[in-house]
CSV table of C-alpha atoms in Angstrom, one decimal:
chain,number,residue,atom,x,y,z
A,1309,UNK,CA,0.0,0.0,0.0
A,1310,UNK,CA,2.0,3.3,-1.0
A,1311,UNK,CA,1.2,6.5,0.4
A,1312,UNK,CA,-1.1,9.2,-0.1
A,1313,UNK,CA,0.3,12.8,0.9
A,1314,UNK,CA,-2.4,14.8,1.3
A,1315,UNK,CA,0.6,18.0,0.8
A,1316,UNK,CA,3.4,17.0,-1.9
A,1317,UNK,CA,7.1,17.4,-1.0
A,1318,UNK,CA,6.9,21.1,-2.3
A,1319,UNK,CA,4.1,22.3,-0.4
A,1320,UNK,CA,5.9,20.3,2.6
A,1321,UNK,CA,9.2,22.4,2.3
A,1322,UNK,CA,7.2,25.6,1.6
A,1323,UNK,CA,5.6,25.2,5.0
A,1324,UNK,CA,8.4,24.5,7.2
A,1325,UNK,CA,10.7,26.9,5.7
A,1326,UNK,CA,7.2,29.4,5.7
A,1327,UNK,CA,7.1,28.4,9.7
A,1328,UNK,CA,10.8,28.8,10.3
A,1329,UNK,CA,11.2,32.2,8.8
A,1330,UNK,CA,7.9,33.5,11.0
A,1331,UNK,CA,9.6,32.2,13.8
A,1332,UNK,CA,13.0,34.5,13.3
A,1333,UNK,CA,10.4,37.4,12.3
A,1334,UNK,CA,8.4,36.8,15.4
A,1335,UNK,CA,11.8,36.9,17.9
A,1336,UNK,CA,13.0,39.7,16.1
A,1337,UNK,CA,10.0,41.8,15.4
A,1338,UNK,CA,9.5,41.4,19.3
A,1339,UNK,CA,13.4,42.7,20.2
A,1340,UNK,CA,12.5,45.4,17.9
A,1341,UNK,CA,9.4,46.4,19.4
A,1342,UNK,CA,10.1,46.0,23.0
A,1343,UNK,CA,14.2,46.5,23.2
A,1344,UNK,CA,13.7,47.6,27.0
A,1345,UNK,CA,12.3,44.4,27.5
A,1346,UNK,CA,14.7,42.0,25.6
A,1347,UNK,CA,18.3,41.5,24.8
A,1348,UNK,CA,18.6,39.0,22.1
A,1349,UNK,CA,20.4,40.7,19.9
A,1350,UNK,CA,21.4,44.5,19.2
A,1351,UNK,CA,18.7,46.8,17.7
A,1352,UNK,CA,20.6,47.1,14.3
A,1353,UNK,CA,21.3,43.5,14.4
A,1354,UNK,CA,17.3,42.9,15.3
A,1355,UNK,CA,16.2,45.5,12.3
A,1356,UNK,CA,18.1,43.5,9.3
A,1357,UNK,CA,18.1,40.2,10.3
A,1358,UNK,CA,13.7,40.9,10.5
A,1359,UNK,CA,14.1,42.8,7.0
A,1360,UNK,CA,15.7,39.8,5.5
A,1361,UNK,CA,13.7,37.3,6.9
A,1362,UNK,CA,10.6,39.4,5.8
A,1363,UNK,CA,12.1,39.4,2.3
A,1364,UNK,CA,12.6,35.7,2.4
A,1365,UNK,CA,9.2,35.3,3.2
A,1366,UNK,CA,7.5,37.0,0.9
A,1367,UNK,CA,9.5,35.8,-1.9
A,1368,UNK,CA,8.4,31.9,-0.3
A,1369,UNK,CA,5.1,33.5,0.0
A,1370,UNK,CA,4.8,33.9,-4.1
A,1371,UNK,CA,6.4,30.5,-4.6
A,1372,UNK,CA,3.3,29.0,-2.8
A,1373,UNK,CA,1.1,31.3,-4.7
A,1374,UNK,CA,2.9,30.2,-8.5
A,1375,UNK,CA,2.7,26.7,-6.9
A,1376,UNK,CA,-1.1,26.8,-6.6
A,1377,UNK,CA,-2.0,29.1,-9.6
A,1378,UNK,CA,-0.1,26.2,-11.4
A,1379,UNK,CA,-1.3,23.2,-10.3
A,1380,UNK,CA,-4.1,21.4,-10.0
A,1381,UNK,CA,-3.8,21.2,-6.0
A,1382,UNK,CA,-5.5,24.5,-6.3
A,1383,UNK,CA,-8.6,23.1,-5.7
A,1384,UNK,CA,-8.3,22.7,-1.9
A,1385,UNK,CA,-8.4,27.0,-1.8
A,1386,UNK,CA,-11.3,27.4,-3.5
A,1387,UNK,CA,-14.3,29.1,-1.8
A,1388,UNK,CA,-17.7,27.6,-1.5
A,1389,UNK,CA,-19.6,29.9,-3.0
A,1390,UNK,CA,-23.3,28.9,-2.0
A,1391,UNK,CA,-23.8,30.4,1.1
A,1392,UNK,CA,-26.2,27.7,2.1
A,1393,UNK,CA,-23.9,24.9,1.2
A,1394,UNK,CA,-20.8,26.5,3.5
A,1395,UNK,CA,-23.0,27.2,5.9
A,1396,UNK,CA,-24.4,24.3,6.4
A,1397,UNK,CA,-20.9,22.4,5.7
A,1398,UNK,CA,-19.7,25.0,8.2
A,1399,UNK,CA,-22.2,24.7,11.2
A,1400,UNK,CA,-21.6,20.6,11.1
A,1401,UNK,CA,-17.9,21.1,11.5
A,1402,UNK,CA,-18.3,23.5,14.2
A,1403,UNK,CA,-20.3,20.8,15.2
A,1404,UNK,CA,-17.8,18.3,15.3
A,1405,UNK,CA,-15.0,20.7,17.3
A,1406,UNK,CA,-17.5,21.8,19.2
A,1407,UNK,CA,-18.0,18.5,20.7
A,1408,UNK,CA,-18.9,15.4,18.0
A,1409,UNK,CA,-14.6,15.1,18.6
A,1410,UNK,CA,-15.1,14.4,22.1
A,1411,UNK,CA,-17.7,11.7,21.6
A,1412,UNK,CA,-16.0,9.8,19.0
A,1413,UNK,CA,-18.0,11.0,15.9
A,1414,UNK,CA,-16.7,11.0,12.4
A,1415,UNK,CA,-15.7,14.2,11.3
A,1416,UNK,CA,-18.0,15.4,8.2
A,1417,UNK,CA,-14.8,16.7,6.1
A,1418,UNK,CA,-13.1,13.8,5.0
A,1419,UNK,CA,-9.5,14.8,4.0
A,1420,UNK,CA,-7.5,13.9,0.0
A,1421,UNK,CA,-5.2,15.7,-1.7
A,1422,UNK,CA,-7.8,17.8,-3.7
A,1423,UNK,CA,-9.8,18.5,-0.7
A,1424,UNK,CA,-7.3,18.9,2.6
A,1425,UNK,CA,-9.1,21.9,4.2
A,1426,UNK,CA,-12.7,21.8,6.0
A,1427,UNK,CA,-14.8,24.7,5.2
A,1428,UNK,CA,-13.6,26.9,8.3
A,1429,UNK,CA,-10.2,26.2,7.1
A,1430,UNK,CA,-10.8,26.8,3.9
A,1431,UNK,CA,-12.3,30.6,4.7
A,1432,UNK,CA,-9.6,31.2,7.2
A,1433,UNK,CA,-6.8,30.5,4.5
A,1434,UNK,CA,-8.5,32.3,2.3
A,1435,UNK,CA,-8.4,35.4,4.9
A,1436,UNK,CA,-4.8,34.2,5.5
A,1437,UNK,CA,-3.1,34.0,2.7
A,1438,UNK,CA,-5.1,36.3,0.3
A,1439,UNK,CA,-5.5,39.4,2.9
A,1440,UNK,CA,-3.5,39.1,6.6
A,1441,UNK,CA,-0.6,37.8,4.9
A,1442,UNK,CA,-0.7,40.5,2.0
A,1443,UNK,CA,-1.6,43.2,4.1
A,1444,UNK,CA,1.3,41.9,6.6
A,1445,UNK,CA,3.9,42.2,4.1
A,1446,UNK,CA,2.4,46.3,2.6
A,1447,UNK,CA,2.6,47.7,6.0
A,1448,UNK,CA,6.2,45.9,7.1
A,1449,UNK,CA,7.5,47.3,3.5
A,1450,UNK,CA,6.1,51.0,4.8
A,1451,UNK,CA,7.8,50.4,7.6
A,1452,UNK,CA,11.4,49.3,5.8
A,1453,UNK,CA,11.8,53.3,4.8
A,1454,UNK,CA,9.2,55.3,6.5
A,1455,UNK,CA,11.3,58.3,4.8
A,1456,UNK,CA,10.6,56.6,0.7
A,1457,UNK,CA,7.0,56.0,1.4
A,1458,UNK,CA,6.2,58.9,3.6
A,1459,UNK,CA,3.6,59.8,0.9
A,1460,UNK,CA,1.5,56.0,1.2
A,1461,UNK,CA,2.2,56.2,5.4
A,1462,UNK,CA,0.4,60.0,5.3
A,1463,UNK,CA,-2.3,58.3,2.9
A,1464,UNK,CA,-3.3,56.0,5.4
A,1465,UNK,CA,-3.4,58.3,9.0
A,1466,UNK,CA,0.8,58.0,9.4
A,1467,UNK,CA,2.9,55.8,11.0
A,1468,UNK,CA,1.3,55.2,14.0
A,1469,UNK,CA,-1.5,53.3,11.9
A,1470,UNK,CA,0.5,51.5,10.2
A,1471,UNK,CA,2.7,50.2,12.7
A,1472,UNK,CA,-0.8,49.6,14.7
A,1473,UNK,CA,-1.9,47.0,11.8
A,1474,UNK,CA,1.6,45.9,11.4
A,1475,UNK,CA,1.6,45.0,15.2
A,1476,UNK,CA,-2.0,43.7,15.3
A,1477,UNK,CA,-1.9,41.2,12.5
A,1478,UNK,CA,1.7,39.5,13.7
A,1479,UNK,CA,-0.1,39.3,17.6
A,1480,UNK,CA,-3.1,37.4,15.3
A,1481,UNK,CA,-0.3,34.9,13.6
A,1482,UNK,CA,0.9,34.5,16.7
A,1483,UNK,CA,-2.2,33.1,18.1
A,1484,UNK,CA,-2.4,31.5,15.1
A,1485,UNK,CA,0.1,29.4,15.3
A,1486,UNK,CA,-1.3,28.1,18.8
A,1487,UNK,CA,-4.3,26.6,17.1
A,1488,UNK,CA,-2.5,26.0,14.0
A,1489,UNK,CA,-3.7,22.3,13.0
């Protein structure tokens, strides 16, 4: 019996190398942010090992995206778009977490490589990696040089704001990757 890999080896380095670089953005974003609090590293050291790293990532980031656009593992990130349909599909997962899990029920997604994510999964990625993720990478690039993109900053309500988004979506991947599954 041979193997079914629900993610092929591509997807499978993408991830880990996606997870690893968050981790070094997440230490260094926090020396950045709270340098009273934390000596890791020096500030300047703290500021272009993150820029890199951010750098790294969203080139990986558009290596996943090619990767799906591509291939016909795409699939899995459609939406449902029948309202009805994802929320019923939606409201029997919850459902399940909720407590079917507990008691031994079958979940109602059944996993394979064209279908991998349950409908909450599939919305959250969708807000994930389509918007978060996107809007994660806009505001940390207006924050590389404030001074070249003073103009975008001021269009937005200023640094403060963006930092305040900046800062608010990397405390939501944080949680994220809690309850990642």
């Amino acid at each position: 019996m041979s193997k079914v890999y629900v993610n092929p080896l591509p997807v499978r380095i993408w991830h880990w190398t996606n997870a690893a670089l968050f981790i070094v953005l997440i230490v260094t974003g926090v020396q950045i942010r709270y340098l009273d609090l934390f000596q890791l590293m020096s500030f300047r050291t703290a500021v272009v090992t993150h820029n890199w790293v951010a750098f790294a990532l969203i080139a990986n980031f558009f290596l996943w995206l090619l990767f799906y656009l591509f291939s016909d593992r795409n699939k899995a990130y459609h939406p449902e778009f029948n309202i009805v349909k994802l929320t019923k599909l939606s409201l029997a997962q919850m459902q399940y977490y909720g407590y079917g899990m507990f008691r031994g029920e079958r979940n109602p997604h059944q996993i394979d490589p064209y279908n991998k994510f349950n409908p909450l999964q599939r919305t959250l990625y969708q807000i994930l990696m389509l918007f978060l993720l996107p809007l994660q990478f806009a505001t940390g690039l207006l924050l590389w040089d404030v001074k070249r993109f003073s103009n975008y900053i001021d269009l937005v309500g200023g640094v403060r704001v963006v930092d305040t988004v900046h800062v608010l979506i990397f405390i939501f991947f944080i949680f994220y990757m809690f309850i990642h599954p």
